[in-house]
Each structure stands twice: as structure tokens, then as C-alpha cells.
Amino acid sequence: MSQPSSDSLSERRAARGYNAEDILEAIAKLNSLSAWDFDAWQVERLPPARLEHLAQVAHHSSAQALASKVADQRYPILMAFLLESRQRLTDEILDLYDNRMAESQRDAKNELKAHRLRLSESWEGQAWYLGQMGRMVLDETIPDAGLRSHIFEVLPRNQLEAMMQALEAQREPLDVLHFLGNRYRYLRRFFPQLLASLDFRPQQEVD
């Protein structure tokens, strides 16, 4: 096992946020541990409490202090630290992902509320114009031949066309998934790396 440098214990520092850069940084740290053949260490022979103790020794020791220990003491400490780092980084990445998605969903819900508020305000204006046009249609004093000109006096043709286009666009109501989909490009900055770095396994059914 090679000797760690003063920077090789940087896995001790947890991510400060949960944006794409923070997630990619945590994934890079996890990938840096992939060079170690953890399965060949056969650490299952050691009690979990012993591994936890050795990992804590590594956390509270400097690289120089670890280097001063004899190999029989140093290697188990480093192995326990690397195993603990892999598990902690995996948990951290999943927590970062959960927080990122939760915030994205909150933002999408807020955008949906704002969208519906704009629609409500738009519908109020459209309802007013519809009422005006309805009164003109029912007004017996307005001849059929002059009805369109009277309507365009209240609502110019270009504005009426714009209003009809807006109504047509609102035929399919938007939902949270639409606004969450607007964040696809941002989420894609880290999502492929996340899937590639984690080992997903199906949950075994309990007999």
C-alpha cells in the first residue's frame, strides 16, 4: 500500500452545498478510491467496531503521524479509513442528490404557482373582453354587418389574435413535471457520472 500525501486525506472534508459542482466533486473523490481493490482485503474478518476505531484513528492523525507508524499498524488504519471514506462518500453523494432534487422540485412547484397566477390574471382580462363582445352580440341595435367593426373598436384585431393564440396554448395545462423538465440540462451535468460511479443493486426479498 502506497504512503498517502498530505492531500490524500481530503475525503475527510464534506461537501458544503448540493449544486452540480458539489456533487461532481464528491463523485470525483469516490472515483479516486476505485484504484483500491477493497474486495481483496477480506476486512469482514475484523469486527465493525474495530474498523470504526481504526478509521477514527486515521481521522485524528496527520499524514506524518501515520507515516511514522510501523507497517503492521499503519496499513490496517489506512484500510479502515479508505473503507469508511468510500461508504461516507457514497452516503454523501446520495444525500446531495436527494437535496438537489428536493430543491429542484420546490423551485418547479413555485414556478408552477407563478405560472397559474399569470394565467389567472390573463383569464380575468380575457373574461372582461368576452363580456364586452357578448353584450355587443346580444345588442339588437348593432347590425350584423357592423358587429365585427364594433368588436375591433373594443379589442383590435391583432390583440384578439394574440388572445386567441394564448387561449389555444393553454388547452394543455402544465404541471410540475414540465417545469422540472426545464432543469434537465442542469441535472444532466452530474447525472451520468452519478449513475456510473454508484453500484445499484436490486433489493433482495426477505424470505
XYZ file of N, CA and C in Angstrom:
621
model
N 0.856 -1.198 0.000
C 0.000 0.000 0.000
C 0.883 1.235 0.000
N 0.650 2.169 -0.921
C 1.458 3.379 -1.023
C 1.165 4.315 0.125
N 2.128 5.180 0.397
C 2.014 6.123 1.504
C 1.184 7.340 1.097
N 0.190 7.760 1.870
C -0.627 8.913 1.499
C 0.144 10.207 1.636
N -0.180 11.170 0.755
C 0.392 12.506 0.866
C -0.455 13.322 1.812
N -0.045 14.567 2.048
C -0.794 15.431 2.962
C -2.163 15.777 2.414
N -2.368 15.603 1.080
C -3.659 15.940 0.481
C -4.550 14.719 0.281
N -3.999 13.521 0.505
C -4.774 12.333 0.173
C -5.893 12.065 1.151
N -5.911 12.764 2.273
C -6.972 12.589 3.252
C -8.040 13.650 3.093
N -8.121 14.248 1.906
C -9.101 15.311 1.683
C -10.521 14.782 1.740
N -10.690 13.467 1.669
C -12.026 12.895 1.768
C -12.667 13.201 3.110
N -11.859 13.647 4.071
C -12.403 13.994 5.378
C -13.363 15.169 5.281
N -13.152 16.055 4.308
C -13.938 17.280 4.217
C -15.219 17.008 3.438
N -16.343 17.223 4.078
C -17.635 17.005 3.430
C -17.960 18.166 2.498
N -18.822 17.914 1.546
C -19.253 18.967 0.622
C -20.015 20.050 1.379
N -19.882 21.286 0.906
C -20.511 22.421 1.585
C -21.897 22.736 1.044
N -22.204 22.287 -0.156
C -23.504 22.577 -0.756
C -23.995 21.373 -1.528
N -25.019 21.580 -2.346
C -25.524 20.450 -3.129
C -25.863 20.889 -4.546
N -25.041 21.770 -5.108
C -25.215 22.095 -6.518
C -24.451 21.074 -7.366
N -24.491 21.245 -8.674
C -23.868 20.268 -9.565
C -22.378 20.129 -9.304
N -21.697 21.245 -9.035
C -20.264 21.195 -8.793
C -19.945 20.414 -7.525
N -20.746 20.594 -6.478
C -20.524 19.853 -5.234
C -20.709 18.353 -5.454
N -21.726 17.989 -6.215
C -21.972 16.574 -6.485
C -20.837 15.982 -7.315
N -20.383 16.716 -8.332
C -19.279 16.228 -9.163
C -17.995 16.099 -8.355
N -17.772 17.017 -7.418
C -16.574 16.937 -6.575
C -16.614 15.691 -5.699
N -17.780 15.410 -5.112
C -17.913 14.217 -4.277
C -17.748 12.948 -5.114
N -18.290 12.949 -6.336
C -18.140 11.787 -7.214
C -16.676 11.578 -7.574
N -15.948 12.669 -7.833
C -14.525 12.560 -8.164
C -13.745 11.957 -7.002
N -14.090 12.347 -5.784
C -13.423 11.769 -4.614
C -13.707 10.273 -4.514
N -14.973 9.902 -4.754
C -15.317 8.480 -4.697
C -14.588 7.705 -5.787
N -14.511 8.270 -6.984
C -13.820 7.593 -8.078
C -12.330 7.450 -7.802
N -11.759 8.394 -7.036
C -10.331 8.306 -6.720
C -10.021 7.094 -5.849
N -11.042 6.557 -5.193
C -10.840 5.372 -4.353
C -10.985 4.075 -5.136
N -11.410 4.166 -6.393
C -11.677 2.958 -7.176
C -10.405 2.187 -7.509
N -9.235 2.822 -7.351
C -7.977 2.134 -7.645
C -7.666 1.054 -6.616
N -8.309 1.134 -5.443
C -8.049 0.167 -4.380
C -8.972 -1.039 -4.540
N -8.396 -2.221 -4.400
C -9.156 -3.466 -4.522
C -9.728 -3.816 -3.153
N -10.831 -3.163 -2.812
C -11.399 -3.349 -1.477
C -11.806 -4.804 -1.217
N -12.325 -5.476 -2.233
C -12.831 -6.833 -2.033
C -11.724 -7.818 -1.674
N -10.491 -7.490 -2.050
C -9.379 -8.401 -1.768
C -8.843 -8.252 -0.347
N -9.313 -7.268 0.380
C -8.761 -7.023 1.717
C -9.324 -7.961 2.781
N -10.472 -8.554 2.526
C -11.085 -9.501 3.455
C -11.252 -8.894 4.851
N -11.744 -7.679 4.875
C -11.903 -6.983 6.157
C -13.077 -7.517 6.958
N -13.879 -8.407 6.339
C -15.009 -8.951 7.090
C -14.552 -9.759 8.302
N -13.256 -10.089 8.337
C -12.730 -10.812 9.496
C -12.629 -9.908 10.721
N -12.590 -8.594 10.484
C -12.471 -7.649 11.599
C -13.851 -7.237 12.083
N -14.031 -7.115 13.400
C -15.312 -6.641 13.925
C -15.586 -5.216 13.453
N -16.832 -4.861 13.171
C -17.156 -3.494 12.739
C -16.666 -2.432 13.708
N -16.732 -2.725 15.010
C -16.266 -1.744 15.996
C -14.775 -1.492 15.850
N -14.018 -2.528 15.505
C -12.578 -2.371 15.315
C -12.299 -1.506 14.092
N -13.016 -1.748 13.006
C -12.838 -0.932 11.806
C -13.184 0.527 12.081
N -14.248 0.741 12.823
C -14.644 2.114 13.153
C -13.579 2.802 13.998
N -13.009 2.065 14.938
C -11.955 2.643 15.778
C -10.731 3.009 14.945
N -10.323 2.111 14.046
C -9.156 2.390 13.209
C -9.408 3.589 12.297
N -10.632 3.705 11.776
C -10.959 4.855 10.929
C -10.883 6.147 11.724
N -11.323 6.128 12.977
C -11.245 7.318 13.818
C -9.801 7.689 14.115
N -8.946 6.678 14.270
C -7.516 6.958 14.463
C -6.968 7.710 13.256
N -7.359 7.279 12.056
C -6.899 7.958 10.838
C -7.420 9.385 10.778
N -8.668 9.588 11.176
C -9.257 10.926 11.136
C -8.521 11.892 12.055
N -8.001 11.404 13.145
C -7.368 12.270 14.135
C -5.846 12.247 14.043
N -5.309 11.669 12.970
C -3.861 11.589 12.799
C -3.447 12.350 11.547
N -2.301 12.981 11.614
C -1.753 13.645 10.431
C -1.076 12.609 9.546
N -0.802 12.978 8.307
C -0.111 12.067 7.401
C 1.263 11.711 7.938
N 1.920 12.679 8.576
C 3.244 12.419 9.135
C 3.167 11.416 10.278
N 2.120 11.556 11.106
C 1.967 10.624 12.228
C 1.696 9.213 11.733
N 0.888 9.096 10.693
C 0.626 7.768 10.142
C 1.877 7.171 9.510
N 2.660 8.003 8.853
C 3.873 7.517 8.196
C 4.898 7.021 9.203
N 4.850 7.543 10.412
C 5.822 7.151 11.434
C 5.498 5.800 12.060
N 4.299 5.289 11.840
C 3.917 4.002 12.413
C 4.514 2.861 11.596
N 4.724 1.740 12.233
C 5.222 0.565 11.524
C 4.119 0.053 10.603
N 4.512 -0.710 9.598
C 3.564 -1.138 8.568
C 2.384 -1.909 9.145
N 2.637 -2.788 10.123
C 1.551 -3.593 10.686
C 0.500 -2.740 11.383
N 0.874 -1.560 11.819
C -0.084 -0.637 12.432
C -0.682 0.318 11.401
N 0.153 0.762 10.477
C -0.269 1.796 9.532
C -1.284 1.268 8.514
N -1.024 0.105 7.926
C -1.883 -0.382 6.857
C -3.313 -0.670 7.304
N -3.535 -1.333 8.442
C -4.929 -1.518 8.881
C -5.662 -0.199 9.101
N -4.937 0.811 9.610
C -5.556 2.123 9.819
C -5.964 2.734 8.481
N -5.055 2.660 7.504
C -5.355 3.234 6.191
C -6.474 2.462 5.488
N -6.473 1.159 5.620
C -7.526 0.357 5.008
C -8.888 0.702 5.606
N -8.941 0.817 6.929
C -10.202 1.166 7.585
C -10.659 2.561 7.174
N -9.690 3.479 7.050
C -10.035 4.846 6.646
C -10.598 4.881 5.227
N -9.971 4.144 4.314
C -10.439 4.135 2.930
C -11.819 3.487 2.815
N -12.037 2.421 3.559
C -13.354 1.782 3.546
C -14.424 2.716 4.095
N -14.095 3.385 5.203
C -15.041 4.332 5.795
C -15.287 5.500 4.853
N -14.239 5.944 4.154
C -14.377 7.060 3.213
C -15.285 6.679 2.049
N -15.124 5.456 1.558
C -15.975 5.018 0.446
C -17.446 5.003 0.855
N -17.730 4.463 2.039
C -19.107 4.409 2.496
C -19.658 5.804 2.757
N -18.831 6.652 3.384
C -19.298 8.004 3.708
C -19.531 8.815 2.445
N -18.637 8.692 1.472
C -18.802 9.438 0.226
C -20.033 8.959 -0.542
N -20.277 7.652 -0.523
C -21.478 7.131 -1.176
C -22.733 7.712 -0.538
N -22.770 7.701 0.798
C -23.924 8.278 1.504
C -24.042 9.770 1.227
N -22.887 10.454 1.182
C -22.897 11.900 0.946
C -23.426 12.226 -0.444
N -23.003 11.450 -1.441
C -23.465 11.687 -2.811
C -24.974 11.499 -2.908
N -25.488 10.455 -2.266
C -26.933 10.220 -2.290
C -27.684 11.329 -1.567
N -27.118 11.818 -0.456
C -27.749 12.936 0.256
C -27.743 14.201 -0.603
N -26.609 14.460 -1.275
C -26.522 15.629 -2.149
C -27.552 15.532 -3.272
N -27.666 14.342 -3.842
C -28.634 14.136 -4.925
C -30.060 14.353 -4.422
N -30.372 13.793 -3.256
C -31.720 13.964 -2.693
C -32.023 15.439 -2.453
N -31.055 16.170 -1.881
C -31.261 17.599 -1.607
C -31.402 18.396 -2.898
N -30.580 18.034 -3.902
C -30.647 18.736 -5.184
C -32.012 18.530 -5.838
N -32.493 17.299 -5.832
C -33.781 17.011 -6.452
C -34.923 17.640 -5.657
N -34.804 17.635 -4.315
C -35.856 18.248 -3.497
C -35.951 19.741 -3.785
N -34.794 20.409 -3.911
C -34.819 21.843 -4.210
C -35.335 22.095 -5.625
N -34.956 21.247 -6.558
C -35.452 21.395 -7.930
C -36.968 21.244 -7.975
N -37.497 20.312 -7.195
C -38.950 20.130 -7.154
C -39.635 21.324 -6.501
N -39.015 21.866 -5.436
C -39.594 23.060 -4.807
C -39.614 24.222 -5.786
N -38.508 24.417 -6.502
C -38.454 25.505 -7.480
C -39.485 25.293 -8.586
N -39.639 24.042 -9.029
C -40.618 23.749 -10.081
C -42.036 24.039 -9.596
N -42.329 23.690 -8.345
C -43.662 23.971 -7.793
C -43.905 25.473 -7.695
N -42.866 26.227 -7.292
C -43.016 27.682 -7.209
C -43.239 28.287 -8.593
N -42.533 27.775 -9.591
C -42.732 28.275 -10.952
C -44.133 27.927 -11.460
N -44.630 26.748 -11.080
C -45.984 26.370 -11.479
C -47.009 27.304 -10.840
N -46.805 27.648 -9.565
C -47.713 28.585 -8.895
C -47.685 29.946 -9.584
N -46.471 30.423 -9.922
C -46.355 31.709 -10.609
C -47.025 31.650 -11.982
N -46.862 30.522 -12.666
C -47.493 30.350 -13.986
C -49.013 30.398 -13.867
N -49.546 29.712 -12.866
C -51.001 29.698 -12.682
C -51.522 31.075 -12.281
N -50.716 31.826 -11.521
C -51.119 33.182 -11.157
C -51.184 34.068 -12.393
N -50.194 33.929 -13.273
C -50.216 34.706 -14.518
C -51.418 34.315 -15.376
N -51.733 33.026 -15.399
C -52.903 32.580 -16.156
C -54.181 33.176 -15.586
N -54.271 33.186 -14.254
C -55.466 33.736 -13.616
C -55.647 35.207 -13.970
N -54.544 35.958 -13.930
C -54.617 37.371 -14.294
C -54.983 37.532 -15.767
N -54.434 36.652 -16.613
C -54.750 36.722 -18.044
C -56.215 36.388 -18.295
N -56.708 35.380 -17.566
C -58.117 34.994 -17.751
C -59.075 36.108 -17.329
N -58.686 36.867 -16.318
C -59.540 37.981 -15.896
C -59.704 38.988 -17.032
N -58.590 39.320 -17.691
C -58.668 40.248 -18.818
C -59.453 39.666 -19.977
N -59.227 38.378 -20.256
C -59.945 37.739 -21.353
C -61.444 37.657 -21.066
N -61.785 37.393 -19.797
C -63.207 37.325 -19.431
C -63.881 38.683 -19.611
N -63.141 39.755 -19.298
C -63.715 41.102 -19.465
C -64.016 41.361 -20.939
N -63.049 41.054 -21.814
C -63.270 41.262 -23.250
C -64.392 40.367 -23.764
N -64.463 39.126 -23.263
C -65.531 38.231 -23.685
C -66.895 38.791 -23.289
N -66.958 39.392 -22.095
C -68.210 40.013 -21.668
C -68.604 41.167 -22.565
N -67.613 41.979 -22.943
C -67.896 43.103 -23.835
C -68.398 42.614 -25.190
N -67.731 41.592 -25.723
C -68.149 41.081 -27.031
C -69.513 40.405 -26.947
N -69.782 39.723 -25.828
C -71.087 39.093 -25.658
C -72.207 40.110 -25.647
N -71.983 41.239 -24.985
C -73.007 42.286 -24.957
C -73.248 42.855 -26.353
N -72.157 42.991 -27.139
C -72.322 43.500 -28.499
C -73.126 42.530 -29.356
N -72.850 41.237 -29.196
C -73.578 40.236 -29.983
C -75.063 40.260 -29.637
N -75.367 40.472 -28.364
C -76.768 40.470 -27.922
C -77.460 41.814 -28.119
N -76.681 42.840 -28.440
C -77.260 44.172 -28.634
C -77.979 44.222 -29.988
N -79.307 44.305 -29.951
C -80.101 44.303 -31.187
C -79.904 45.577 -31.999
N -79.359 46.627 -31.361
C -79.168 47.889 -32.096
C -77.941 47.843 -32.995
N -77.088 46.834 -32.799
C -75.886 46.718 -33.635
C -76.189 45.744 -34.765
N -76.169 46.197 -36.005
C -76.464 45.306 -37.133
C -75.370 44.250 -37.294
N -75.747 43.119 -37.834
C -74.777 42.037 -38.032
C -73.592 42.486 -38.877
N -73.867 43.299 -39.879
C -72.794 43.741 -40.775
C -71.766 44.598 -40.053
N -72.184 45.272 -38.986
C -71.255 46.153 -38.273
C -70.718 45.559 -36.991
N -71.050 44.288 -36.716
C -70.644 43.671 -35.449
C -69.126 43.563 -35.323
N -68.473 43.094 -36.377
C -67.014 42.922 -36.319
C -66.312 44.245 -36.073
N -66.761 45.298 -36.744
C -66.110 46.604 -36.559
C -66.288 47.096 -35.135
N -67.456 46.851 -34.533
C -67.679 47.250 -33.148
C -66.770 46.459 -32.194
N -66.621 45.175 -32.472
C -65.738 44.350 -31.627
C -64.300 44.836 -31.723
N -63.847 45.148 -32.948
C -62.466 45.584 -33.126
C -62.226 46.969 -32.538
N -63.283 47.732 -32.301
C -63.116 49.010 -31.607
C -62.763 48.780 -30.135
N -63.330 47.742 -29.556
C -63.037 47.404 -28.159
C -61.732 46.612 -28.057
N -61.564 45.673 -28.954
C -60.381 44.804 -28.950
C -59.837 44.725 -30.369
N -58.752 45.486 -30.667
C -58.191 45.478 -32.016
C -57.890 44.048 -32.488
N -57.911 43.882 -33.795
C -57.763 42.548 -34.384
C -56.475 41.858 -33.927
N -55.346 42.595 -33.934
C -54.082 41.957 -33.558
C -54.097 41.489 -32.101
N -54.765 42.266 -31.220
C -54.868 41.850 -29.825
C -55.790 40.641 -29.674
N -56.857 40.610 -30.464
C -57.762 39.465 -30.421
C -57.052 38.197 -30.899
N -56.244 38.334 -31.957
C -55.490 37.183 -32.448
C -54.510 36.684 -31.392
N -53.837 37.631 -30.712
C -52.896 37.245 -29.658
C -53.620 36.546 -28.511
N -54.811 37.049 -28.165
C -55.584 36.444 -27.085
C -56.019 35.032 -27.458
N -56.414 34.825 -28.703
C -56.835 33.500 -29.141
C -55.654 32.529 -29.159
N -54.486 33.023 -29.551
C -53.294 32.172 -29.532
C -52.941 31.767 -28.106
N -53.082 32.719 -27.175
C -52.807 32.413 -25.771
C -53.784 31.376 -25.238
N -55.049 31.510 -25.602
C -56.047 30.535 -25.168
C -55.763 29.156 -25.752
N -55.328 29.124 -26.994
C -55.009 27.845 -27.629
C -53.832 27.169 -26.927
N -52.847 27.986 -26.522
C -51.673 27.432 -25.837
C -52.016 26.888 -24.461
N -53.106 27.362 -23.887
C -53.494 26.939 -22.541
C -54.404 25.718 -22.546
N -54.639 25.148 -23.727
C -55.530 23.986 -23.797
C -54.944 22.798 -23.050
N -53.614 22.668 -23.061
C -52.952 21.593 -22.332
C -52.304 22.191 -21.085
N -52.899 21.999 -19.920
C -52.356 22.595 -18.698
C -50.986 22.021 -18.349
N -50.108 22.873 -17.839
C -48.772 22.451 -17.434
C -48.810 21.931 -16.007
N -47.851 21.059 -15.678
C -47.751 20.535 -14.325
C -46.319 20.676 -13.830
N -46.050 20.134 -12.647
C -44.722 20.262 -12.038
C -43.658 19.613 -12.916
N -43.991 18.491 -13.549
C -43.009 17.789 -14.374
C -42.514 18.658 -15.523
N -43.393 19.508 -16.055
C -42.968 20.402 -17.140
C -41.857 21.329 -16.665
N -42.044 21.947 -15.516
C -41.053 22.899 -15.019
C -39.822 22.181 -14.477
N -39.999 20.963 -13.981
C -38.842 20.172 -13.579
C -38.026 19.783 -14.804
N -38.717 19.527 -15.910
C -38.021 19.197 -17.147
C -37.167 20.339 -17.669
N -37.520 21.578 -17.307
C -36.704 22.718 -17.716
C -35.316 22.677 -17.093
N -35.140 21.855 -16.056
C -33.852 21.735 -15.373
C -33.061 20.525 -15.862
N -33.510 19.918 -16.929
C -32.866 18.696 -17.427
C -31.394 18.937 -17.757
N -31.101 20.024 -18.436
C -29.717 20.285 -18.835
C -28.822 20.459 -17.615
N -29.350 21.100 -16.576
C -28.553 21.285 -15.360
C -28.323 19.941 -14.663
N -29.378 19.146 -14.511
C -29.251 17.854 -13.833
C -28.347 16.910 -14.621
N -28.336 17.053 -15.939
C -27.516 16.176 -16.774
C -26.025 16.458 -16.594
N -25.679 17.567 -15.959
C -24.271 17.879 -15.729
C -23.624 16.862 -14.797
N -24.396 16.247 -13.928
C -23.823 15.286 -12.989
C -24.494 13.916 -13.027
N -25.690 13.823 -13.612
C -26.452 12.580 -13.505
C -25.740 11.388 -14.146
N -25.168 11.492 -15.365
C -24.469 10.325 -15.930
C -23.306 9.865 -15.060
N -22.539 10.822 -14.504
C -21.422 10.450 -13.640
C -21.907 9.776 -12.371
N -23.045 10.245 -11.845
C -23.588 9.642 -10.637
C -23.975 8.187 -10.893
N -24.658 7.931 -11.995
C -25.064 6.563 -12.313
C -23.860 5.661 -12.537
N -22.794 6.212 -13.132
C -21.613 5.404 -13.431
C -20.781 5.106 -12.188
N -20.854 5.964 -11.184
C -19.976 5.822 -10.018
C -20.569 4.962 -8.916
N -21.901 4.793 -8.919
C -22.555 4.027 -7.863
C -22.952 2.645 -8.367
N -22.883 1.692 -7.473
C -23.231 0.310 -7.805
C -24.647 0.043 -7.315
N -25.604 0.120 -8.228
C -27.003 -0.086 -7.866
C -27.328 -1.582 -7.944
N -27.927 -2.075 -6.877
C -28.289 -3.487 -6.827
C -29.753 -3.613 -6.427
N -30.464 -4.608 -6.997
C -31.873 -4.782 -6.618
C -31.991 -5.230 -5.174
N -33.019 -4.748 -4.517
C -33.238 -5.129 -3.131
C -33.719 -6.569 -3.064
N -33.044 -7.359 -2.226
C -33.405 -8.759 -2.107
C -34.646 -8.912 -1.245
N -35.536 -9.776 -1.702
C -36.750 -10.017 -0.944
C -36.447 -10.891 0.266
N -37.081 -10.563 1.355
C -36.894 -11.332 2.577
C -37.775 -12.566 2.520
N -37.170 -13.714 2.757
C -37.947 -14.959 2.745
C -38.937 -14.993 3.912
